[in-house]
Coordinates of C-alpha atoms in Angstrom, one line a residue:
M1 CA 38.3 -146.9 147.2
Y2 CA 37.1 -148.1 143.7
G3 CA 34.1 -146.6 141.8
Y4 CA 33.7 -144.0 144.5
S5 CA 36.1 -141.2 145.2
G6 CA 35.3 -140.8 148.9
K7 CA 35.5 -137.1 148.1
I8 CA 32.8 -134.1 149.1
I9 CA 33.0 -130.8 148.3
R10 CA 31.4 -128.5 150.8
V11 CA 30.4 -124.9 149.7
D12 CA 29.2 -122.5 152.2
L13 CA 27.7 -119.6 149.7
T14 CA 27.3 -117.1 152.6
S15 CA 31.0 -116.7 153.2
G16 CA 32.1 -118.1 149.9
K17 CA 34.3 -120.7 151.2
I18 CA 35.0 -124.1 149.8
K19 CA 36.0 -127.1 151.8
F20 CA 36.8 -130.4 150.8
D21 CA 35.6 -133.6 153.1
R22 CA 35.9 -137.3 152.8
I23 CA 33.1 -140.4 153.4
S24 CA 34.3 -143.6 154.4
E25 CA 33.8 -147.1 152.4
E26 CA 31.3 -148.0 155.4
F27 CA 29.3 -145.0 154.7
C28 CA 29.3 -146.0 150.8
A29 CA 28.4 -149.7 151.4
K30 CA 25.5 -148.7 153.7
Y31 CA 23.6 -145.8 151.7
I32 CA 25.3 -146.8 148.0
G33 CA 25.2 -143.2 146.3
G34 CA 22.5 -140.8 144.9
Y35 CA 19.6 -141.1 146.7
G36 CA 20.9 -142.9 149.7
F37 CA 23.7 -140.3 150.2
G38 CA 21.0 -137.4 150.0
A39 CA 18.8 -139.0 152.6
K40 CA 21.7 -139.6 155.1
I41 CA 23.1 -136.1 154.6
L42 CA 19.9 -134.5 155.0
W43 CA 19.1 -136.4 158.3
D44 CA 22.5 -135.7 159.7
E45 CA 22.9 -132.1 158.7
L46 CA 19.6 -130.3 158.1
K47 CA 17.9 -129.1 161.2
A48 CA 14.3 -129.9 161.4
G49 CA 11.5 -127.4 160.5
V50 CA 13.6 -125.2 158.4
D51 CA 11.9 -122.9 155.5
P52 CA 13.1 -124.7 152.2
L53 CA 13.9 -121.4 150.4
S54 CA 15.7 -120.0 153.6
P55 CA 19.6 -120.0 153.5
E56 CA 19.6 -123.0 156.4
N57 CA 18.2 -125.4 153.7
I58 CA 21.0 -127.9 152.3
L59 CA 21.2 -128.5 148.7
I60 CA 23.1 -131.7 147.5
Y61 CA 24.5 -133.0 144.2
A62 CA 25.1 -136.6 144.3
V63 CA 26.2 -139.4 142.0
G64 CA 26.7 -143.3 142.9
P65 CA 29.5 -145.3 142.0
V66 CA 28.8 -146.0 138.3
P67 CA 29.3 -143.0 136.5
G68 CA 32.7 -142.7 134.3
T69 CA 32.5 -146.4 133.7
I70 CA 31.0 -148.0 130.5
L71 CA 27.9 -149.5 132.4
P72 CA 25.1 -148.8 130.4
T73 CA 22.8 -145.4 131.3
S74 CA 25.5 -144.7 134.1
S75 CA 25.6 -141.2 133.7
K76 CA 22.9 -139.8 136.0
Y77 CA 23.2 -137.5 139.1
G78 CA 20.7 -136.7 142.2
V79 CA 19.6 -133.3 143.4
F80 CA 18.2 -133.4 147.3
A81 CA 17.2 -130.9 149.7
K82 CA 13.9 -130.1 151.8
S83 CA 11.3 -129.6 149.2
P84 CA 9.6 -126.1 148.9
L85 CA 6.7 -127.8 147.1
T86 CA 5.9 -130.2 149.8
G87 CA 8.1 -129.4 152.8
L88 CA 9.2 -132.9 152.7
F89 CA 12.2 -135.0 151.4
G90 CA 12.9 -133.4 148.0
M91 CA 14.8 -135.2 145.4
S92 CA 15.1 -135.2 141.4
I93 CA 17.2 -137.2 139.1
S94 CA 18.6 -136.3 135.9
S95 CA 20.3 -138.1 133.0
G96 CA 22.8 -136.3 130.3
C97 CA 26.5 -135.8 130.9
V98 CA 26.6 -134.0 134.5
G99 CA 27.0 -137.2 136.4
Q100 CA 29.9 -138.6 134.3
Q101 CA 31.8 -135.3 134.4
M102 CA 31.3 -134.7 138.0
R103 CA 32.5 -138.4 139.0
R104 CA 35.3 -137.8 136.5
A105 CA 36.3 -134.5 138.4
G106 CA 36.8 -136.7 141.4
Y107 CA 33.6 -136.1 143.4
D108 CA 30.8 -138.0 144.9
M109 CA 29.1 -135.2 146.3
V110 CA 28.9 -131.1 146.3
I111 CA 26.9 -129.9 149.4
F112 CA 25.7 -126.3 149.3
T113 CA 25.0 -124.4 152.5
G114 CA 23.7 -120.6 153.2
R115 CA 22.9 -117.9 150.6
A116 CA 25.3 -116.2 148.1
E117 CA 25.2 -112.1 148.6
K118 CA 25.0 -112.0 144.6
P119 CA 24.2 -114.7 142.1
V120 CA 27.2 -117.1 141.4
Y121 CA 27.7 -120.5 139.7
L122 CA 29.8 -123.3 140.8
M123 CA 32.7 -124.2 138.5
V124 CA 34.5 -127.6 139.2
D125 CA 37.2 -128.6 136.8
D126 CA 39.1 -131.4 138.4
D127 CA 41.0 -130.1 141.4
D128 CA 40.2 -126.5 140.7
V129 CA 36.8 -125.5 142.3
T130 CA 35.6 -122.1 142.2
L131 CA 32.6 -119.9 142.6
K132 CA 32.4 -117.2 139.7
S133 CA 29.8 -114.4 139.2
A134 CA 26.9 -115.2 137.4
E135 CA 25.4 -111.7 137.6
H136 CA 25.4 -111.4 133.9
L137 CA 23.2 -114.6 133.6
W138 CA 20.9 -113.6 136.7
G139 CA 17.5 -112.3 135.2
Q140 CA 19.1 -112.0 131.8
K141 CA 19.6 -115.7 130.5
D142 CA 17.4 -118.8 130.7
S143 CA 18.7 -122.4 131.2
W144 CA 19.9 -123.1 127.7
E145 CA 21.7 -119.8 127.4
T146 CA 23.3 -120.2 130.6
E147 CA 24.5 -123.6 129.4
E148 CA 26.3 -122.2 126.3
I149 CA 27.6 -118.8 128.0
I150 CA 29.2 -121.1 130.6
R151 CA 30.9 -123.3 128.2
E152 CA 32.0 -120.3 126.2
E153 CA 33.5 -118.6 129.1
N154 CA 35.5 -121.5 129.9
D155 CA 36.6 -122.6 126.3
D156 CA 35.1 -126.1 126.5
M157 CA 31.7 -126.7 124.7
K158 CA 31.9 -130.2 126.3
I159 CA 31.3 -128.9 130.1
A160 CA 28.6 -130.4 131.8
V161 CA 26.0 -127.6 133.3
A162 CA 23.3 -127.7 135.5
S163 CA 20.8 -124.5 135.6
I164 CA 18.2 -122.8 136.6
G165 CA 15.9 -120.5 134.5
Q166 CA 13.6 -117.5 135.3
A167 CA 11.3 -120.0 137.2
G168 CA 14.1 -120.9 139.7
E169 CA 15.1 -117.1 140.1
H170 CA 11.8 -116.3 140.9
L171 CA 11.4 -119.0 143.6
S172 CA 8.6 -121.1 141.7
K173 CA 8.3 -123.9 143.9
I174 CA 7.8 -126.3 140.6
A175 CA 10.9 -125.0 139.4
C176 CA 13.3 -127.6 138.0
I177 CA 17.0 -127.7 137.1
T178 CA 18.1 -128.1 133.2
N179 CA 21.3 -129.8 131.9
D180 CA 22.1 -130.7 128.4
R181 CA 19.2 -128.6 127.2
N182 CA 16.8 -131.8 127.2
R183 CA 17.4 -133.2 130.5
Q184 CA 16.0 -132.1 133.8
A185 CA 16.2 -132.6 137.4
G186 CA 12.4 -131.9 137.6
R187 CA 10.4 -132.8 140.4
T188 CA 9.9 -131.3 143.9
G189 CA 11.1 -127.6 143.3
M190 CA 14.9 -128.0 143.2
G191 CA 15.5 -125.4 141.2
A192 CA 13.6 -123.0 143.8
V193 CA 16.1 -124.1 146.3
M194 CA 19.0 -123.0 143.9
G195 CA 17.2 -119.9 143.4
S196 CA 16.9 -119.2 146.7
K197 CA 20.5 -119.5 147.4
N198 CA 21.6 -117.3 144.4
L199 CA 23.2 -120.4 142.8
K200 CA 22.5 -119.8 138.9
A201 CA 24.2 -123.1 137.9
V202 CA 26.8 -126.1 138.8
A203 CA 29.4 -126.9 136.2
F204 CA 31.9 -129.8 136.0
R205 CA 34.6 -130.6 133.7
G206 CA 36.5 -134.3 134.7
S207 CA 39.3 -135.7 133.2
K208 CA 40.2 -138.4 135.7
D209 CA 39.8 -142.0 135.2
V210 CA 37.4 -144.2 137.4
P211 CA 39.2 -146.9 138.6
V212 CA 37.0 -150.3 139.0
A213 CA 38.0 -153.2 141.6
K214 CA 37.8 -155.9 138.9
K215 CA 38.6 -154.3 135.5
D216 CA 38.5 -157.5 133.2
E217 CA 35.4 -159.0 134.6
F218 CA 33.5 -155.7 134.9
M219 CA 34.3 -155.1 131.3
A220 CA 32.9 -158.5 130.2
K221 CA 29.8 -157.7 132.3
A222 CA 29.3 -154.2 131.1
L223 CA 29.7 -155.3 127.5
K224 CA 27.0 -158.0 128.0
L225 CA 24.7 -155.8 129.6
I226 CA 25.3 -153.0 126.9
K227 CA 24.3 -155.9 124.2
V228 CA 21.1 -156.5 126.2
A229 CA 20.3 -152.9 126.3
N230 CA 20.6 -153.0 122.5
G231 CA 17.9 -155.5 122.3
P232 CA 14.2 -156.3 122.6
A233 CA 14.2 -155.3 126.6
T234 CA 14.5 -151.5 125.6
K235 CA 13.1 -151.5 122.4
K236 CA 10.0 -149.5 123.3
Y237 CA 12.1 -146.9 124.7
R238 CA 14.3 -146.7 121.4
D239 CA 11.5 -146.8 118.8
L240 CA 8.7 -144.6 120.1
G241 CA 10.0 -143.6 123.5
T242 CA 7.6 -143.1 126.6
P243 CA 5.1 -141.6 124.2
A244 CA 4.3 -145.3 123.3
N245 CA 2.1 -144.9 126.5
V246 CA -0.7 -142.4 125.1
M247 CA -2.6 -144.8 123.0
V248 CA -2.1 -147.7 125.5
F249 CA -3.4 -145.5 128.3
Q250 CA -6.0 -144.4 125.8
K251 CA -7.2 -148.0 125.3
L252 CA -7.3 -148.5 129.0
G253 CA -9.1 -145.5 129.6
V254 CA -6.7 -144.2 132.2
L255 CA -4.8 -141.2 130.1
P256 CA -5.7 -138.4 132.4
T257 CA -7.7 -135.7 130.4
R258 CA -8.7 -132.3 131.4
N259 CA -7.3 -132.0 135.0
F260 CA -8.1 -135.8 135.3
Q261 CA -11.7 -135.5 134.7
A262 CA -11.9 -138.4 132.1
G263 CA -9.6 -141.1 131.2
R264 CA -9.7 -140.9 127.4
F265 CA -8.8 -138.1 125.1
E266 CA -10.8 -137.7 121.9
A267 CA -7.7 -136.4 120.1
A268 CA -5.2 -139.0 121.6
E269 CA -4.0 -140.3 118.1
E270 CA -3.1 -136.6 117.3
I271 CA -0.5 -136.4 120.4
S272 CA 0.4 -140.1 120.4
G273 CA 3.7 -141.5 119.9
E274 CA 3.1 -142.9 116.6
T275 CA 1.9 -139.8 115.3
M276 CA 4.9 -138.1 117.1
R277 CA 7.1 -140.2 115.3
D278 CA 5.7 -139.8 111.9
K279 CA 5.3 -136.3 111.7
W280 CA 7.6 -134.3 114.4
V281 CA 10.6 -136.4 115.2
I282 CA 13.7 -135.3 113.8
K283 CA 16.6 -136.9 116.0
K284 CA 16.8 -139.3 118.6
V285 CA 19.5 -138.5 121.0
A286 CA 21.5 -140.9 124.0
C287 CA 22.7 -139.5 127.3
S288 CA 26.4 -140.4 127.9
C289 CA 27.0 -144.0 128.0
C290 CA 23.6 -144.8 126.9
P291 CA 23.1 -147.5 124.1
I292 CA 19.4 -146.8 124.0
A293 CA 18.6 -143.2 122.7
C294 CA 15.2 -142.7 123.9
D295 CA 15.4 -138.9 123.8
H296 CA 13.2 -138.0 121.0
I297 CA 13.8 -134.5 119.8
C298 CA 10.8 -132.9 117.7
T299 CA 10.4 -129.8 115.6
A300 CA 7.6 -127.8 114.2
V301 CA 8.7 -126.6 110.6
E302 CA 5.6 -124.4 110.1
G303 CA 2.6 -122.7 111.7
P304 CA 2.6 -120.4 114.6
Y305 CA 5.4 -122.4 116.5
A306 CA 7.7 -123.0 113.5
G307 CA 11.5 -123.6 114.6
T308 CA 10.4 -124.6 118.2
V309 CA 12.2 -127.6 119.3
S310 CA 12.3 -129.8 122.4
S311 CA 12.7 -133.3 123.8
V312 CA 9.3 -135.0 124.0
D313 CA 8.3 -137.8 126.5
F314 CA 4.8 -139.2 127.6
E315 CA 5.0 -137.2 130.9
S316 CA 5.0 -133.9 129.1
I317 CA 2.5 -135.0 126.4
F318 CA 0.2 -135.8 128.9
A319 CA 0.7 -133.0 131.3
L320 CA 0.8 -130.2 128.6
G321 CA -1.6 -132.0 126.0
S322 CA -4.4 -134.2 127.3
C323 CA -4.6 -132.8 130.8
C324 CA -4.9 -129.4 129.5
G325 CA -7.1 -130.5 126.5
I326 CA -4.5 -129.6 124.1
D327 CA -4.3 -131.6 120.8
Y328 CA -2.0 -129.4 118.5
F329 CA 1.2 -131.1 118.9
P330 CA 3.4 -128.1 117.9
A331 CA 2.0 -126.2 120.8
I332 CA 2.9 -129.1 122.9
I333 CA 6.6 -129.1 121.6
R334 CA 6.8 -125.0 122.2
A335 CA 5.3 -125.5 125.8
I336 CA 8.1 -128.1 126.7
E337 CA 10.6 -126.0 125.0
L338 CA 9.6 -122.9 127.5
C339 CA 9.3 -125.1 130.3
D340 CA 13.0 -126.5 129.8
R341 CA 14.0 -123.1 128.9
Y342 CA 12.5 -121.3 131.9
G343 CA 13.2 -124.1 134.1
I344 CA 9.4 -125.5 134.9
D345 CA 8.7 -129.2 135.5
T346 CA 6.8 -130.1 132.6
M347 CA 4.7 -132.5 135.1
S348 CA 3.9 -130.2 137.8
G349 CA 3.7 -127.2 135.3
G350 CA 1.0 -129.0 133.2
V351 CA -1.1 -130.4 135.9
T352 CA -0.9 -127.1 137.7
I353 CA -2.1 -125.3 134.4
A354 CA -5.0 -127.9 133.9
H355 CA -6.0 -126.9 137.7
A356 CA -6.1 -123.3 136.6
M357 CA -7.8 -123.7 133.5
E358 CA -10.5 -125.5 135.5
C359 CA -10.9 -122.9 138.2
F360 CA -11.0 -120.4 135.0
E361 CA -14.1 -122.4 133.6
K362 CA -15.7 -122.7 136.9
G363 CA -15.4 -118.9 137.3
L364 CA -12.8 -118.9 140.5
V365 CA -10.5 -116.7 138.5
T366 CA -11.1 -114.1 135.9
K367 CA -9.4 -112.8 132.8
E368 CA -8.4 -109.8 135.0
D369 CA -6.5 -112.3 137.2
T370 CA -5.1 -114.1 134.1
G371 CA -3.9 -110.8 132.2
G372 CA -6.8 -111.0 129.6
I373 CA -6.1 -114.5 128.6
E374 CA -8.9 -117.1 128.2
L375 CA -7.4 -119.9 130.2
T376 CA -9.7 -122.7 129.0
F377 CA -9.2 -126.2 128.3
G378 CA -7.8 -126.6 124.6
N379 CA -6.5 -123.1 124.3
H380 CA -2.8 -123.8 123.5
E381 CA -2.2 -119.9 123.1
A382 CA -3.3 -119.5 126.7
E383 CA -1.4 -122.4 127.8
I384 CA 1.9 -121.1 126.4
Q385 CA 1.5 -117.6 127.7
F386 CA 0.5 -119.0 131.1
I387 CA 4.1 -120.8 131.4
E388 CA 5.8 -117.5 130.8
D389 CA 3.4 -116.0 133.3
M390 CA 4.2 -118.5 135.7
A391 CA 7.9 -118.4 135.5
F392 CA 7.9 -114.6 135.7
R393 CA 5.0 -114.0 138.2
K394 CA 3.9 -111.8 135.5
T395 CA 0.1 -111.9 136.4
K396 CA -2.1 -112.3 139.4
A397 CA -3.0 -115.8 138.5
G398 CA 0.6 -116.5 137.3
D399 CA 2.0 -115.7 140.6
I400 CA -0.6 -117.9 142.5
W401 CA -0.2 -121.0 140.3
A402 CA 3.8 -120.6 140.0
D403 CA 3.7 -122.4 143.6
G404 CA 1.8 -125.5 142.2
S405 CA -1.6 -126.6 142.6
R406 CA -1.8 -127.3 146.2
A407 CA -0.6 -123.6 147.1
A408 CA -2.8 -122.2 144.3
A409 CA -6.1 -124.1 145.7
A410 CA -5.1 -122.9 149.3
K411 CA -5.1 -119.2 147.9
I412 CA -8.2 -119.7 145.9
G413 CA -10.2 -121.6 148.2
K414 CA -14.0 -121.7 146.8
G415 CA -13.8 -125.5 146.7
S416 CA -10.7 -125.8 144.2
E417 CA -8.9 -127.9 146.8
Y418 CA -11.2 -130.6 145.6
F419 CA -9.7 -131.0 142.2
A420 CA -5.9 -129.9 143.2
M421 CA -4.2 -133.1 141.6
H422 CA -1.5 -133.7 143.9
S423 CA -0.3 -135.9 146.6
K424 CA 1.5 -134.1 149.6
G425 CA 1.9 -131.2 147.2
L426 CA 3.5 -132.9 144.2
E427 CA 1.4 -133.0 140.9
L428 CA 0.2 -136.4 140.0
P429 CA 2.1 -138.0 136.6
G430 CA 0.1 -139.4 133.9
Y431 CA -2.0 -142.2 135.2
L432 CA -5.9 -142.0 136.2
L433 CA -5.7 -143.9 139.4
R434 CA -9.4 -144.6 139.3
G435 CA -8.3 -147.6 137.1
L436 CA -5.1 -148.5 138.5
K437 CA -5.5 -149.7 142.1
T438 CA -2.0 -150.6 142.6
A439 CA -0.7 -147.3 141.5
A440 CA -3.1 -145.6 143.7
L441 CA -1.5 -147.2 146.6
G442 CA 2.1 -146.5 145.0
F443 CA 1.7 -143.0 144.4
A444 CA 0.0 -142.4 147.7
V445 CA 2.8 -143.9 149.8
S446 CA 5.4 -142.3 147.4
I447 CA 8.1 -140.6 149.9
R448 CA 8.5 -137.4 147.6
G449 CA 4.7 -137.1 146.9
G450 CA 2.8 -138.3 143.8
C451 CA 5.2 -140.1 141.7
H452 CA 5.6 -142.9 139.4
L453 CA 8.9 -143.4 139.7
R454 CA 9.3 -144.5 143.5
N455 CA 8.1 -147.9 143.2
G456 CA 6.7 -148.3 139.3
A457 CA 3.2 -149.2 141.3
Y458 CA 1.4 -148.8 137.7
S459 CA 3.2 -151.6 136.1
P460 CA 1.4 -154.6 137.9
D461 CA -1.7 -153.2 136.7
I462 CA -0.9 -152.4 133.1
K463 CA 0.5 -156.0 132.9
G464 CA -2.7 -157.8 134.5
K465 CA -0.8 -159.3 137.7
F466 CA -3.7 -157.7 139.6
D467 CA -7.4 -156.7 138.9
R468 CA -6.5 -153.1 138.2
L469 CA -10.1 -152.1 139.0
K470 CA -10.3 -153.6 142.5
E471 CA -8.7 -152.8 145.7
E472 CA -7.6 -156.1 147.0
K473 CA -4.8 -157.4 149.4
G474 CA -1.5 -158.5 148.2
R475 CA -0.9 -155.3 146.4
A476 CA 1.7 -154.1 149.2
K477 CA 4.4 -156.7 149.0
T478 CA 4.7 -155.8 145.3
V479 CA 4.8 -152.1 145.8
I480 CA 7.5 -152.7 148.8
G481 CA 9.6 -154.9 146.6
T482 CA 10.1 -152.5 143.9
E483 CA 10.0 -149.6 146.1
N484 CA 13.3 -151.0 147.8
I485 CA 14.9 -151.9 144.6
Y486 CA 14.1 -148.4 143.0
A487 CA 15.7 -146.8 145.8
I488 CA 19.1 -148.8 144.8
I489 CA 18.5 -147.8 141.2
D490 CA 18.4 -144.1 142.3
S491 CA 21.3 -144.8 144.5
L492 CA 23.7 -146.4 142.0
I493 CA 22.3 -144.0 139.9
I494 CA 21.2 -145.9 136.8
C495 CA 18.3 -145.4 134.6
K496 CA 15.2 -147.3 135.1
F497 CA 14.6 -148.0 131.7
T498 CA 17.6 -150.6 131.9
R499 CA 16.1 -152.3 135.0
G500 CA 15.1 -155.1 132.6
I501 CA 18.4 -155.9 131.5
Y502 CA 19.8 -157.5 134.7
E503 CA 18.5 -160.9 135.0
N504 CA 17.9 -160.7 138.7
D505 CA 18.9 -158.4 141.7
D506 CA 22.1 -160.8 142.3
E507 CA 23.3 -159.5 138.9
M508 CA 22.8 -156.0 140.0
A509 CA 24.7 -156.7 143.1
E510 CA 27.4 -158.4 141.3
V511 CA 28.1 -155.3 139.1
Y512 CA 28.2 -153.2 142.3
T513 CA 30.8 -155.5 143.7
L514 CA 32.8 -155.7 140.3
I515 CA 33.0 -152.0 140.4
T516 CA 33.7 -151.2 144.2
G517 CA 35.2 -154.2 145.5
I518 CA 32.7 -153.9 148.1
P519 CA 31.0 -157.7 148.6
M520 CA 27.5 -157.5 148.0
D521 CA 24.7 -159.9 147.1
A522 CA 21.1 -159.6 146.4
Q523 CA 19.9 -159.9 149.9
K524 CA 22.3 -157.0 151.1
L525 CA 21.3 -154.9 148.3
R526 CA 17.6 -155.1 149.0
L527 CA 18.2 -154.5 152.5
A528 CA 20.1 -151.2 151.6
G529 CA 17.2 -150.2 149.5
E530 CA 14.9 -150.7 152.4
R531 CA 17.2 -148.6 154.6
I532 CA 17.1 -145.9 152.2
V533 CA 13.4 -145.8 152.1
N534 CA 12.9 -146.0 155.7
L535 CA 15.5 -143.2 156.3
S536 CA 13.5 -140.7 154.1
K537 CA 10.4 -141.7 155.5
C538 CA 11.8 -140.8 159.1
F539 CA 12.8 -137.5 157.4
N540 CA 9.3 -137.1 156.3
I541 CA 8.1 -137.8 159.9
R542 CA 10.5 -135.3 161.5
E543 CA 9.0 -132.6 159.1
G544 CA 5.7 -133.2 160.2
W545 CA 4.3 -135.9 157.9
T546 CA 1.2 -137.8 159.2
R547 CA -0.8 -140.8 158.0
A548 CA -3.2 -138.2 156.3
D549 CA -0.5 -137.5 153.8
D550 CA -0.7 -140.8 152.5
T551 CA -3.7 -140.1 150.2
L552 CA -4.9 -139.1 147.0
P553 CA -6.9 -136.0 145.7
P554 CA -10.8 -136.1 146.6
R555 CA -11.6 -136.3 143.0
C556 CA -10.1 -139.8 142.8
F557 CA -12.5 -141.2 145.7
K558 CA -15.5 -139.1 144.7
D559 CA -15.7 -138.6 141.0
P560 CA -16.5 -142.1 138.9
I561 CA -15.3 -142.6 135.4
D562 CA -16.7 -145.6 133.7
G563 CA -18.5 -146.1 137.2
V564 CA -15.0 -146.6 139.0
V565 CA -13.5 -144.6 141.8
V566 CA -10.9 -145.4 144.2
D567 CA -12.9 -146.9 147.3
E568 CA -11.8 -145.3 150.3
K569 CA -12.4 -148.3 152.5
G570 CA -10.4 -150.5 150.1
F571 CA -7.8 -148.1 149.8
N572 CA -7.4 -147.8 153.6
M573 CA -7.2 -151.4 153.7
M574 CA -4.3 -151.6 151.2
L575 CA -2.4 -149.0 153.2
D576 CA -3.1 -151.0 156.4
E577 CA -1.4 -153.8 154.5
Y578 CA 1.3 -151.7 153.3
Y579 CA 2.5 -150.1 156.6
E580 CA 2.0 -153.8 158.3
T581 CA 4.3 -155.7 155.7
R582 CA 6.8 -152.6 155.9
G583 CA 7.1 -153.2 159.6
W584 CA 5.5 -149.9 160.5
D585 CA 2.6 -149.2 162.8
K586 CA -0.8 -148.3 162.1
N587 CA 0.0 -145.0 161.7
G588 CA 2.9 -145.5 159.6
I589 CA 5.8 -144.8 161.9
P590 CA 8.5 -147.5 161.4
T591 CA 9.0 -149.5 164.6
A592 CA 11.9 -149.4 166.7
A593 CA 12.5 -153.0 165.9
K594 CA 12.4 -152.4 162.2
L595 CA 14.9 -149.5 162.7
K596 CA 17.2 -151.3 164.6
E597 CA 17.2 -154.1 161.9
L598 CA 18.2 -151.4 159.5
G599 CA 20.9 -149.9 161.5
L600 CA 18.9 -146.9 161.9
E601 CA 18.6 -146.7 165.7
F602 CA 19.7 -143.1 165.7
A603 CA 16.2 -142.3 164.2
I604 CA 14.2 -144.1 166.9
N605 CA 13.8 -141.1 169.4
T606 CA 13.3 -138.5 166.9
V607 CA 10.2 -140.1 165.2
G608 CA 8.6 -141.8 168.2
A609 CA 9.1 -145.4 167.2
K610 CA 8.0 -148.0 169.7

């Protein structure tokens, strides 16, 4: 095989046994890699209805066929399991050097089952795969420290390490996995799954070549794409990074502020990409095989947070900034650093803190619950303390909100469910959906919960393809088209920042064929994306999903901003159109005909398809 190794590591953490398995070329062609591999393995091997934090859950690290090649932005990996945050399909993708080192070590997947008796980490050193004690790390070291210690212990500072911090150890359902300090497999609580398995880290060192099928043609194509990736198509990410969105969204009135109660933040300029560039950025960093360098490293040189350093992107600025009413940028840098060290997803973390702040201001929780802190909007000292309280479950409030806004609202009650800003349990990213109606549909139908990265549905609104303030027909086809191709992007896996460097889907298919030697065209590629989305949808149905889950927080439907809400009737009209266009029934269940068309006949009876 080319591109792929066809090899899997299977780790039974309960027994400590490690076995090696193989996958076929047919499997690879049908499910591509990353997201597709994770969906198929979870469907095949995970028993329905298991507790996500039990030993019975399965944890998968997976790459696609491109890591280890010179294709731009090709060093990515995905982590998959049943999500403890949503109870549905869990997935998270990260950049850095892990994907490249994993593939160069010679593996497409690592599959973990069971639970170790004592804390361990997995060291993959080419053909030498061993479980090592992590007792000296567990409860002692955060993610950054763990990464350095594992490298020192194995005498190589280039080893790729993906680890959890204290939040994962304490089974916070918003816990993430950190690698390369500044990169996270952030969403859906994959860090908690690692914590539940007593798995502190997974480390890779690879020295093998990754052969491609058509070397000369691929090299020419890759060099062309690298050149394009250094041009205007990615200028935004190179110059300001995603923080460029702050002022764009501010002008549109869609920058979520104070737990999505407003769409404009009075101090937006203070936390903007432009101000960040001028005052706080000290360095730009690129992931392995990336010509863009979108990673903007910021630091504070004076004041109460002097010396703090972190990689700052838009989603972190929104979540820990405007959404919490915080305008002091050094505090945002510090909050991100703590989230990265302790292993808390900054998006879920910030939106969850904003929910806690609103509960505090409404008198639903008290200073007695928060350990004495005034958890009010704009109080950056309180935000930073609360991150620690959640990671370590230090206080009553920290323990409650450590599991995300949906779980917290269920415990607090008193109407707090109304303003818990999540979909399917996953906190919303930084887009005020009352002013972005295609995004409202796209975020609601997202397989993993409230997410901007499953279909990019915000883009047609912001670029003016639709009237962003009106529910109307025609949006479903656009959402579905990007959803299918995003599934391929997350299966290859390449960075979505480079989606614009490909002339069309045919060129992406051509790259796949040049690497793997497996014949592929745009139609087959899109079909594979549709197959992967449908399979993960079937997984959700098997775990209890219903149409009622494809929705948004009540605040989106009931609380107008600039006189605008998401109209429930119009939203349901768009949802009906989405299901019909997908080939699903009115309840969102894929039809038997659609599953047969996609080669997913095995799911028909399980999901009750007709």
